[in-house]
Amino acid sequence: MGVPGGGTGSSRGRVVAAAASLVLLIQLSSCCASPAAAAATGGGGEQQGAKYKDPRQPLNARVEDLLRRMTLAEKIGQMSQIDQENATAGVISNYFIGSVLRGGGSVPAADAPPEAWVEMVETIQSAAVSTRLGIPAMFGIDAIHGHGYVYKATVFPHNVGLGYTRDPELAKKIGAAVALEVRATGIPFIFAPCLAVCRDPRWGRCYESFSEDSKLVQQMTSIISGFQGEIPASSRLGAPFIAGQRNVAACAKHYVGDGGTTRGINENNTVATFHQLLGIHMPPYYSAVIQGVSTIMVSYSSWNGVKMHANRFLVTDFLKNKLRFRGFVISDWLGLDRITSPEHADYPLSVKLGILAGIDMVMIPYQYKEFRDDLTLLVQNGTIPMSRIDDAVRRILRVKFTLGLFENPYADTSLAGELGKQEHHDLAREAVRKSLVLLKNGKPGDEPLLPLPKKTHGSILVAGSHADDLGRQCGGWTIKWQGLTGNNLTAGTTILDGIKRAVGPAGTDVVYSESPDAGFIQRNKARFDYAVVVVGEHPYAETAGDNLNLTIPAPGPGVIRNVCGGIRCVVVLVSGRPLVVEPYIDAIDALVAAWLPGTEGQGVADVLFGDYGFTGKLSRTWFRTVEQLPMNVGDAHYDPLFPFGFGLETQPLKA
């Protein structure tokens, strides 16, 4: 089935057209454009006057000049990415650490402002540029749906929601906004976007995927051009590109096949022929490489039993050599450790397999001493050739020079006001509106319930655990890895807040009851003109979200039965994927899939009350029962509750 696009342009057309041709990809050049000239950094005093310090020199000349000056220890340091908690000045300088990440919960302080993040990053950077060669460190962070770990950042809908907008231009704008918010905290590198083609919603990372359809995921890679800037038509495609200091280095992940594992089990095995892998899971990476994506993260998963972190054919032969990807390949968190079972059982073997497979930077994040010692020995005894080390470091330096880190290692403090900027909240609210999918609107023989009237004779009942819970509507990767519940985690508007603001000017009374019982409904049903029931999944991330039954969590089903059994109701489902709804569909007057909308709950109310119409279309199949899974558009046996591409539409009400 064809996938409707959401807004096209000459640049996106060029990308999609190029991605369609493997022949063109094979011809991609390995060269990079030089970054703009700027003031030199202050580190590496004895190297002053060196060619790599001169921004007027061609990029490749700078890379080669620096590479020839480096010791093996310095090269291995550049290949090491450690957790911020370990990134003391002593560790950075003694181990020549090339990259640091914000890992398991490390933040400057609770509710830290941008200035505190900048200070944390600059402390690390100061140590890096004070080393012998003055090579700046690259600080990276997960920005899965906005700068979600940072207090008061704008939290956009997760990729699952953006896929339902089918709007690549909107995705690009979101990418640009996220880049600015990340830069506001002094960070130049993000682990996004996820380009998984999720083929089974039982997978706990399915909400990080734009769609089950590779063509739609490919279209939504436009977010990379938002993160990094639009690659000029004259650029050598395949080389990393970052437009400037208002952009960040992006990371396409998780290469490759992470969304196709058996039964949707996280980090599991994807069984597919090479032809199937190329047809389903690889196309988004074609577009990512063409747009100049800076880094690509390898998947924990396996392809036909071979761990991706040890798959030289796909990482080196195909991605680097066939597609001419010239950025660097990074492991996932402890990705090398997980090559063996049990984890870390034979670390020298894991290091050997991972580095020879083509991984350039290793997310260690704690055992940096062991990594250095093992890799040093493997090089010294000839197991890993120096040419492989040089290839890895050359790629890392290429990205650092392209990013402008040597000229601008520290934060631009004028960007602090970009975090949580009103224009970004407005953009997120637009994304929420466009992501909503109307699945049902009125029982047979009845008038449509939506859009809801703002002015009523009686009151409006709002019910459900997700109506007044910012954490639940944001989902995972928000403040904490697994997400949080409640309204005190960050700044935003709940769906209940949005409803109250929408009907407030009309003087309509809104009554909120999180879990009303049947007795309450029976006593008060004459009081309510209609009800809005907001239920869904609890926050989760990765393996914790793997789910083999996909039912609406309690008390959601009970609230639906109680409320919709006595009052005309619209159910708003807040979830990272389709859930089993067929048992309740007849009792529901209207059903809206809101996905994981983020901090802008007002966007849900905008459409419920007709300020805007419903336009979202399913980018994944809505199954009837989990026994049907996996079931995707184009399958020979396809009997969904709601098919791929489905979505009722409404027109905005005139003011």
PDB file of C-alpha atoms in Angstrom, residues 11-268:
ATOM      1  CA  SER A  11      15.240  18.883  -0.517  1.00  0.00           C
ATOM      2  CA  ARG A  12      13.152  16.003   0.815  1.00  0.00           C
ATOM      3  CA  GLY A  13      12.354  14.906  -2.716  1.00  0.00           C
ATOM      4  CA  ARG A  14      16.058  14.739  -3.440  1.00  0.00           C
ATOM      5  CA  VAL A  15      16.664  12.620  -0.361  1.00  0.00           C
ATOM      6  CA  VAL A  16      13.877  10.145  -1.061  1.00  0.00           C
ATOM      7  CA  ALA A  17      14.786   9.845  -4.710  1.00  0.00           C
ATOM      8  CA  ALA A  18      18.414   9.226  -3.863  1.00  0.00           C
ATOM      9  CA  ALA A  19      17.569   6.686  -1.209  1.00  0.00           C
ATOM     10  CA  ALA A  20      15.593   4.673  -3.719  1.00  0.00           C
ATOM     11  CA  SER A  21      18.707   3.926  -5.707  1.00  0.00           C
ATOM     12  CA  LEU A  22      21.320   1.641  -4.241  1.00  0.00           C
ATOM     13  CA  VAL A  23      23.551   2.411  -7.203  1.00  0.00           C
ATOM     14  CA  LEU A  24      23.691   6.051  -6.203  1.00  0.00           C
ATOM     15  CA  LEU A  25      24.392   5.123  -2.608  1.00  0.00           C
ATOM     16  CA  ILE A  26      27.381   3.055  -3.637  1.00  0.00           C
ATOM     17  CA  GLN A  27      28.791   6.135  -5.382  1.00  0.00           C
ATOM     18  CA  LEU A  28      28.616   8.308  -2.249  1.00  0.00           C
ATOM     19  CA  SER A  29      31.822  10.177  -1.586  1.00  0.00           C
ATOM     20  CA  SER A  30      33.902   9.881   1.543  1.00  0.00           C
ATOM     21  CA  CYS A  31      34.841  13.540   1.649  1.00  0.00           C
ATOM     22  CA  CYS A  32      33.521  16.170   4.049  1.00  0.00           C
ATOM     23  CA  ALA A  33      33.095  19.908   3.851  1.00  0.00           C
ATOM     24  CA  SER A  34      35.303  21.956   6.142  1.00  0.00           C
ATOM     25  CA  PRO A  35      33.596  23.702   9.078  1.00  0.00           C
ATOM     26  CA  ALA A  36      33.511  27.476   9.135  1.00  0.00           C
ATOM     27  CA  ALA A  37      36.594  29.202  10.430  1.00  0.00           C
ATOM     28  CA  ALA A  38      36.522  30.364  14.022  1.00  0.00           C
ATOM     29  CA  ALA A  39      38.806  31.028  16.963  1.00  0.00           C
ATOM     30  CA  ALA A  40      41.105  28.181  17.933  1.00  0.00           C
ATOM     31  CA  THR A  41      40.746  26.305  21.208  1.00  0.00           C
ATOM     32  CA  GLY A  42      43.055  26.892  24.113  1.00  0.00           C
ATOM     33  CA  GLY A  43      44.236  23.289  24.728  1.00  0.00           C
ATOM     34  CA  GLY A  44      47.269  21.358  23.551  1.00  0.00           C
ATOM     35  CA  GLY A  45      49.736  24.181  24.004  1.00  0.00           C
ATOM     36  CA  GLU A  46      52.754  22.439  22.453  1.00  0.00           C
ATOM     37  CA  GLN A  47      50.660  21.735  19.322  1.00  0.00           C
ATOM     38  CA  GLN A  48      50.059  25.420  18.525  1.00  0.00           C
ATOM     39  CA  GLY A  49      50.657  26.024  14.835  1.00  0.00           C
ATOM     40  CA  ALA A  50      49.757  22.442  13.973  1.00  0.00           C
ATOM     41  CA  LYS A  51      47.720  21.974  10.815  1.00  0.00           C
ATOM     42  CA  TYR A  52      44.817  20.375  12.703  1.00  0.00           C
ATOM     43  CA  LYS A  53      44.471  23.567  14.752  1.00  0.00           C
ATOM     44  CA  ASP A  54      43.946  25.683  11.640  1.00  0.00           C
ATOM     45  CA  PRO A  55      40.276  25.927  10.571  1.00  0.00           C
ATOM     46  CA  ARG A  56      41.395  27.188   7.156  1.00  0.00           C
ATOM     47  CA  GLN A  57      42.844  23.784   6.328  1.00  0.00           C
ATOM     48  CA  PRO A  58      40.747  21.163   4.508  1.00  0.00           C
ATOM     49  CA  LEU A  59      38.929  18.872   6.917  1.00  0.00           C
ATOM     50  CA  ASN A  60      40.681  15.701   5.802  1.00  0.00           C
ATOM     51  CA  ALA A  61      44.074  17.372   6.141  1.00  0.00           C
ATOM     52  CA  ARG A  62      43.235  18.351   9.705  1.00  0.00           C
ATOM     53  CA  VAL A  63      42.084  14.833  10.517  1.00  0.00           C
ATOM     54  CA  GLU A  64      45.211  13.208   9.107  1.00  0.00           C
ATOM     55  CA  ASP A  65      47.529  15.705  10.774  1.00  0.00           C
ATOM     56  CA  LEU A  66      45.987  15.054  14.174  1.00  0.00           C
ATOM     57  CA  LEU A  67      45.809  11.295  13.666  1.00  0.00           C
ATOM     58  CA  ARG A  68      49.540  10.998  12.935  1.00  0.00           C
ATOM     59  CA  ARG A  69      50.351  12.798  16.197  1.00  0.00           C
ATOM     60  CA  MET A  70      48.298  10.463  18.387  1.00  0.00           C
ATOM     61  CA  THR A  71      49.605   7.608  20.519  1.00  0.00           C
ATOM     62  CA  LEU A  72      47.736   4.319  20.766  1.00  0.00           C
ATOM     63  CA  ALA A  73      46.503   5.330  24.228  1.00  0.00           C
ATOM     64  CA  GLU A  74      45.102   8.585  22.845  1.00  0.00           C
ATOM     65  CA  LYS A  75      43.411   6.756  19.997  1.00  0.00           C
ATOM     66  CA  ILE A  76      41.759   4.254  22.320  1.00  0.00           C
ATOM     67  CA  GLY A  77      40.654   7.141  24.505  1.00  0.00           C
ATOM     68  CA  GLN A  78      38.850   8.701  21.544  1.00  0.00           C
ATOM     69  CA  MET A  79      37.065   5.399  21.001  1.00  0.00           C
ATOM     70  CA  SER A  80      35.812   5.404  24.616  1.00  0.00           C
ATOM     71  CA  GLN A  81      32.499   6.857  25.759  1.00  0.00           C
ATOM     72  CA  ILE A  82      31.999   6.820  29.521  1.00  0.00           C
ATOM     73  CA  ASP A  83      29.183   7.779  31.851  1.00  0.00           C
ATOM     74  CA  GLN A  84      29.162  11.315  33.229  1.00  0.00           C
ATOM     75  CA  GLU A  85      29.308   9.969  36.769  1.00  0.00           C
ATOM     76  CA  ASN A  86      32.837   8.690  36.066  1.00  0.00           C
ATOM     77  CA  ALA A  87      33.991  11.648  33.997  1.00  0.00           C
ATOM     78  CA  THR A  88      36.265  13.353  36.499  1.00  0.00           C
ATOM     79  CA  ALA A  89      39.021  15.631  35.302  1.00  0.00           C
ATOM     80  CA  GLY A  90      41.547  12.961  36.244  1.00  0.00           C
ATOM     81  CA  VAL A  91      39.827  10.218  34.260  1.00  0.00           C
ATOM     82  CA  ILE A  92      39.368  12.465  31.219  1.00  0.00           C
ATOM     83  CA  SER A  93      43.012  13.534  31.167  1.00  0.00           C
ATOM     84  CA  ASN A  94      44.602  10.199  32.146  1.00  0.00           C
ATOM     85  CA  TYR A  95      42.556   8.095  29.729  1.00  0.00           C
ATOM     86  CA  PHE A  96      42.159  10.727  26.965  1.00  0.00           C
ATOM     87  CA  ILE A  97      38.398  10.075  26.964  1.00  0.00           C
ATOM     88  CA  GLY A  98      36.783  11.107  23.693  1.00  0.00           C
ATOM     89  CA  SER A  99      33.123  11.123  24.649  1.00  0.00           C
ATOM     90  CA  VAL A 100      30.867  11.261  27.694  1.00  0.00           C
ATOM     91  CA  LEU A 101      27.176  10.450  27.955  1.00  0.00           C
ATOM     92  CA  ARG A 102      24.415  11.248  30.351  1.00  0.00           C
ATOM     93  CA  GLY A 103      23.596   7.730  31.427  1.00  0.00           C
ATOM     94  CA  GLY A 104      21.680   6.102  34.238  1.00  0.00           C
ATOM     95  CA  GLY A 105      20.267   9.074  36.076  1.00  0.00           C
ATOM     96  CA  SER A 106      23.271  11.391  36.136  1.00  0.00           C
ATOM     97  CA  VAL A 107      22.055  14.996  36.254  1.00  0.00           C
ATOM     98  CA  PRO A 108      23.657  18.143  37.673  1.00  0.00           C
ATOM     99  CA  ALA A 109      20.882  18.441  40.276  1.00  0.00           C
ATOM    100  CA  ALA A 110      17.155  17.883  40.626  1.00  0.00           C
ATOM    101  CA  ASP A 111      15.221  20.356  38.460  1.00  0.00           C
ATOM    102  CA  ALA A 112      18.528  21.740  37.188  1.00  0.00           C
ATOM    103  CA  PRO A 113      18.333  24.844  34.956  1.00  0.00           C
ATOM    104  CA  PRO A 114      20.256  25.051  31.655  1.00  0.00           C
ATOM    105  CA  GLU A 115      23.133  26.880  33.336  1.00  0.00           C
ATOM    106  CA  ALA A 116      23.786  23.901  35.635  1.00  0.00           C
ATOM    107  CA  TRP A 117      23.933  21.533  32.672  1.00  0.00           C
ATOM    108  CA  VAL A 118      26.307  23.879  30.856  1.00  0.00           C
ATOM    109  CA  GLU A 119      28.576  23.987  33.890  1.00  0.00           C
ATOM    110  CA  MET A 120      28.625  20.188  34.113  1.00  0.00           C
ATOM    111  CA  VAL A 121      29.474  19.767  30.432  1.00  0.00           C
ATOM    112  CA  GLU A 122      32.095  22.510  30.450  1.00  0.00           C
ATOM    113  CA  THR A 123      33.893  20.979  33.436  1.00  0.00           C
ATOM    114  CA  ILE A 124      34.349  17.835  31.356  1.00  0.00           C
ATOM    115  CA  GLN A 125      35.318  19.814  28.270  1.00  0.00           C
ATOM    116  CA  SER A 126      37.885  21.849  30.158  1.00  0.00           C
ATOM    117  CA  ALA A 127      39.683  18.660  31.145  1.00  0.00           C
ATOM    118  CA  ALA A 128      39.563  17.325  27.564  1.00  0.00           C
ATOM    119  CA  VAL A 129      40.990  20.419  25.868  1.00  0.00           C
ATOM    120  CA  SER A 130      43.756  20.600  28.492  1.00  0.00           C
ATOM    121  CA  THR A 131      45.251  17.294  27.375  1.00  0.00           C
ATOM    122  CA  ARG A 132      48.404  17.116  25.249  1.00  0.00           C
ATOM    123  CA  LEU A 133      46.586  17.378  21.916  1.00  0.00           C
ATOM    124  CA  GLY A 134      43.601  19.354  23.176  1.00  0.00           C
ATOM    125  CA  ILE A 135      40.993  17.123  21.514  1.00  0.00           C
ATOM    126  CA  PRO A 136      37.527  18.205  22.688  1.00  0.00           C
ATOM    127  CA  ALA A 137      35.141  15.656  24.172  1.00  0.00           C
ATOM    128  CA  MET A 138      31.722  14.956  22.666  1.00  0.00           C
ATOM    129  CA  PHE A 139      28.965  14.959  25.283  1.00  0.00           C
ATOM    130  CA  GLY A 140      25.932  12.897  24.250  1.00  0.00           C
ATOM    131  CA  ILE A 141      22.434  12.506  25.652  1.00  0.00           C
ATOM    132  CA  ASP A 142      19.189  10.736  24.820  1.00  0.00           C
ATOM    133  CA  ALA A 143      16.721  13.213  23.324  1.00  0.00           C
ATOM    134  CA  ILE A 144      14.097  10.690  22.284  1.00  0.00           C
ATOM    135  CA  HIS A 145      11.119  13.049  22.116  1.00  0.00           C
ATOM    136  CA  GLY A 146      12.613  16.386  23.003  1.00  0.00           C
ATOM    137  CA  HIS A 147      15.282  17.146  25.593  1.00  0.00           C
ATOM    138  CA  GLY A 148      13.280  14.920  27.906  1.00  0.00           C
ATOM    139  CA  TYR A 149      15.769  14.454  30.739  1.00  0.00           C
ATOM    140  CA  VAL A 150      15.937  18.189  31.411  1.00  0.00           C
ATOM    141  CA  TYR A 151      13.489  19.984  33.681  1.00  0.00           C
ATOM    142  CA  LYS A 152      11.074  22.292  31.841  1.00  0.00           C
ATOM    143  CA  ALA A 153      12.186  21.178  28.376  1.00  0.00           C
ATOM    144  CA  THR A 154       9.517  20.834  25.710  1.00  0.00           C
ATOM    145  CA  VAL A 155       8.446  17.188  25.494  1.00  0.00           C
ATOM    146  CA  PHE A 156       7.108  16.379  22.038  1.00  0.00           C
ATOM    147  CA  PRO A 157       4.965  13.381  21.094  1.00  0.00           C
ATOM    148  CA  HIS A 158       6.986  10.193  20.843  1.00  0.00           C
ATOM    149  CA  ASN A 159       7.840   9.002  17.337  1.00  0.00           C
ATOM    150  CA  VAL A 160       4.791   6.748  17.337  1.00  0.00           C
ATOM    151  CA  GLY A 161       2.647   9.896  17.380  1.00  0.00           C
ATOM    152  CA  LEU A 162       4.722  11.755  14.810  1.00  0.00           C
ATOM    153  CA  GLY A 163       4.266   8.844  12.430  1.00  0.00           C
ATOM    154  CA  TYR A 164       0.494   9.326  12.556  1.00  0.00           C
ATOM    155  CA  THR A 165       0.888  12.949  11.436  1.00  0.00           C
ATOM    156  CA  ARG A 166       2.536  11.715   8.220  1.00  0.00           C
ATOM    157  CA  ASP A 167       4.153  15.127   8.066  1.00  0.00           C
ATOM    158  CA  PRO A 168       7.910  15.073   7.333  1.00  0.00           C
ATOM    159  CA  GLU A 169       8.133  18.870   7.353  1.00  0.00           C
ATOM    160  CA  LEU A 170       6.669  18.964  10.852  1.00  0.00           C
ATOM    161  CA  ALA A 171       9.226  16.348  11.933  1.00  0.00           C
ATOM    162  CA  LYS A 172      12.014  18.524  10.543  1.00  0.00           C
ATOM    163  CA  LYS A 173      10.771  21.550  12.488  1.00  0.00           C
ATOM    164  CA  ILE A 174      10.619  19.457  15.649  1.00  0.00           C
ATOM    165  CA  GLY A 175      14.179  18.288  15.057  1.00  0.00           C
ATOM    166  CA  ALA A 176      15.373  21.890  14.773  1.00  0.00           C
ATOM    167  CA  ALA A 177      13.559  22.864  17.975  1.00  0.00           C
ATOM    168  CA  VAL A 178      14.998  19.904  19.876  1.00  0.00           C
ATOM    169  CA  ALA A 179      18.494  20.778  18.642  1.00  0.00           C
ATOM    170  CA  LEU A 180      18.165  24.289  20.052  1.00  0.00           C
ATOM    171  CA  GLU A 181      16.935  23.032  23.422  1.00  0.00           C
ATOM    172  CA  VAL A 182      19.795  20.539  23.630  1.00  0.00           C
ATOM    173  CA  ARG A 183      22.331  23.203  22.673  1.00  0.00           C
ATOM    174  CA  ALA A 184      20.862  25.424  25.397  1.00  0.00           C
ATOM    175  CA  THR A 185      22.363  22.989  27.909  1.00  0.00           C
ATOM    176  CA  GLY A 186      25.772  22.904  26.222  1.00  0.00           C
ATOM    177  CA  ILE A 187      25.331  19.466  24.654  1.00  0.00           C
ATOM    178  CA  PRO A 188      26.225  18.907  20.955  1.00  0.00           C
ATOM    179  CA  PHE A 189      25.320  15.215  20.414  1.00  0.00           C
ATOM    180  CA  ILE A 190      22.065  13.264  20.752  1.00  0.00           C
ATOM    181  CA  PHE A 191      21.150   9.594  20.515  1.00  0.00           C
ATOM    182  CA  ALA A 192      18.230  10.124  18.146  1.00  0.00           C
ATOM    183  CA  PRO A 193      16.347   9.411  15.966  1.00  0.00           C
ATOM    184  CA  CYS A 194      15.243   5.816  16.321  1.00  0.00           C
ATOM    185  CA  LEU A 195      14.690   4.472  12.798  1.00  0.00           C
ATOM    186  CA  ALA A 196      13.285   1.104  13.824  1.00  0.00           C
ATOM    187  CA  VAL A 197      10.521  -0.334  11.671  1.00  0.00           C
ATOM    188  CA  CYS A 198       8.434  -1.862  14.442  1.00  0.00           C
ATOM    189  CA  ARG A 199       6.726  -4.968  13.082  1.00  0.00           C
ATOM    190  CA  ASP A 200       5.287  -6.216  16.372  1.00  0.00           C
ATOM    191  CA  PRO A 201       3.680  -3.873  18.945  1.00  0.00           C
ATOM    192  CA  ARG A 202       4.536  -6.301  21.736  1.00  0.00           C
ATOM    193  CA  TRP A 203       8.004  -4.747  21.583  1.00  0.00           C
ATOM    194  CA  GLY A 204       8.638  -2.309  24.436  1.00  0.00           C
ATOM    195  CA  ARG A 205      10.312   0.200  22.129  1.00  0.00           C
ATOM    196  CA  CYS A 206       7.558   0.313  19.539  1.00  0.00           C
ATOM    197  CA  TYR A 207       6.639   3.884  20.521  1.00  0.00           C
ATOM    198  CA  GLU A 208      10.127   4.954  19.431  1.00  0.00           C
ATOM    199  CA  SER A 209       9.269   3.814  15.886  1.00  0.00           C
ATOM    200  CA  PHE A 210       7.459   6.016  13.370  1.00  0.00           C
ATOM    201  CA  SER A 211       5.668   3.129  11.657  1.00  0.00           C
ATOM    202  CA  GLU A 212       5.495  -0.532  10.694  1.00  0.00           C
ATOM    203  CA  ASP A 213       5.987   0.638   7.090  1.00  0.00           C
ATOM    204  CA  SER A 214       9.559   1.281   5.983  1.00  0.00           C
ATOM    205  CA  LYS A 215       8.537   3.892   3.416  1.00  0.00           C
ATOM    206  CA  LEU A 216       6.847   6.013   6.059  1.00  0.00           C
ATOM    207  CA  VAL A 217       9.785   5.654   8.451  1.00  0.00           C
ATOM    208  CA  GLN A 218      12.022   6.673   5.571  1.00  0.00           C
ATOM    209  CA  GLN A 219       9.975   9.815   4.993  1.00  0.00           C
ATOM    210  CA  MET A 220      10.132  10.760   8.663  1.00  0.00           C
ATOM    211  CA  THR A 221      13.943  10.647   8.661  1.00  0.00           C
ATOM    212  CA  SER A 222      13.516  14.314   7.731  1.00  0.00           C
ATOM    213  CA  ILE A 223      13.873  14.896  11.479  1.00  0.00           C
ATOM    214  CA  ILE A 224      17.633  14.365  10.930  1.00  0.00           C
ATOM    215  CA  SER A 225      17.754  17.483   8.761  1.00  0.00           C
ATOM    216  CA  GLY A 226      16.084  19.302  11.640  1.00  0.00           C
ATOM    217  CA  PHE A 227      18.632  18.066  14.162  1.00  0.00           C
ATOM    218  CA  GLN A 228      21.705  18.655  11.977  1.00  0.00           C
ATOM    219  CA  GLY A 229      20.548  21.231   9.438  1.00  0.00           C
ATOM    220  CA  GLU A 230      19.642  20.803   5.797  1.00  0.00           C
ATOM    221  CA  ILE A 231      22.514  19.275   3.853  1.00  0.00           C
ATOM    222  CA  PRO A 232      23.348  21.455   0.823  1.00  0.00           C
ATOM    223  CA  ALA A 233      22.720  20.022  -2.614  1.00  0.00           C
ATOM    224  CA  SER A 234      26.417  20.420  -3.414  1.00  0.00           C
ATOM    225  CA  SER A 235      27.544  18.309  -0.455  1.00  0.00           C
ATOM    226  CA  ARG A 236      29.261  14.980  -0.867  1.00  0.00           C
ATOM    227  CA  LEU A 237      26.510  12.650   0.238  1.00  0.00           C
ATOM    228  CA  GLY A 238      27.420  10.074   2.845  1.00  0.00           C
ATOM    229  CA  ALA A 239      29.757  12.305   4.820  1.00  0.00           C
ATOM    230  CA  PRO A 240      28.587  13.728   8.162  1.00  0.00           C
ATOM    231  CA  PHE A 241      27.017  17.184   8.045  1.00  0.00           C
ATOM    232  CA  ILE A 242      26.190  19.627  10.849  1.00  0.00           C
ATOM    233  CA  ALA A 243      25.158  23.126   9.810  1.00  0.00           C
ATOM    234  CA  GLY A 244      26.425  25.046  12.828  1.00  0.00           C
ATOM    235  CA  GLN A 245      26.296  25.774  16.527  1.00  0.00           C
ATOM    236  CA  ARG A 246      22.476  25.763  16.618  1.00  0.00           C
ATOM    237  CA  ASN A 247      22.441  22.147  15.453  1.00  0.00           C
ATOM    238  CA  VAL A 248      23.546  18.843  16.961  1.00  0.00           C
ATOM    239  CA  ALA A 249      25.132  15.633  15.747  1.00  0.00           C
ATOM    240  CA  ALA A 250      22.373  13.053  15.325  1.00  0.00           C
ATOM    241  CA  CYS A 251      22.541   9.282  15.802  1.00  0.00           C
ATOM    242  CA  ALA A 252      20.392   6.964  13.688  1.00  0.00           C
ATOM    243  CA  LYS A 253      19.539   3.806  15.634  1.00  0.00           C
ATOM    244  CA  HIS A 254      19.454   0.880  16.136  1.00  0.00           C
ATOM    245  CA  TYR A 255      21.211  -0.626  13.160  1.00  0.00           C
ATOM    246  CA  VAL A 256      19.598  -2.824  11.936  1.00  0.00           C
ATOM    247  CA  GLY A 257      16.438  -4.926  12.337  1.00  0.00           C
ATOM    248  CA  ASP A 258      15.715  -4.002  15.949  1.00  0.00           C
ATOM    249  CA  GLY A 259      12.008  -3.668  15.181  1.00  0.00           C
ATOM    250  CA  GLY A 260      11.693  -7.145  13.695  1.00  0.00           C
ATOM    251  CA  THR A 261      12.589  -9.436  16.584  1.00  0.00           C
ATOM    252  CA  THR A 262      10.630 -12.606  17.242  1.00  0.00           C
ATOM    253  CA  ARG A 263       7.463 -11.850  19.260  1.00  0.00           C
ATOM    254  CA  GLY A 264       8.706  -8.289  19.725  1.00  0.00           C
ATOM    255  CA  ILE A 265      11.108  -9.323  22.481  1.00  0.00           C
ATOM    256  CA  ASN A 266      13.647  -6.573  23.105  1.00  0.00           C
ATOM    257  CA  GLU A 267      17.263  -7.316  22.107  1.00  0.00           C
ATOM    258  CA  ASN A 268      16.122 -10.595  20.567  1.00  0.00           C
TER     259      ASN A 268
END
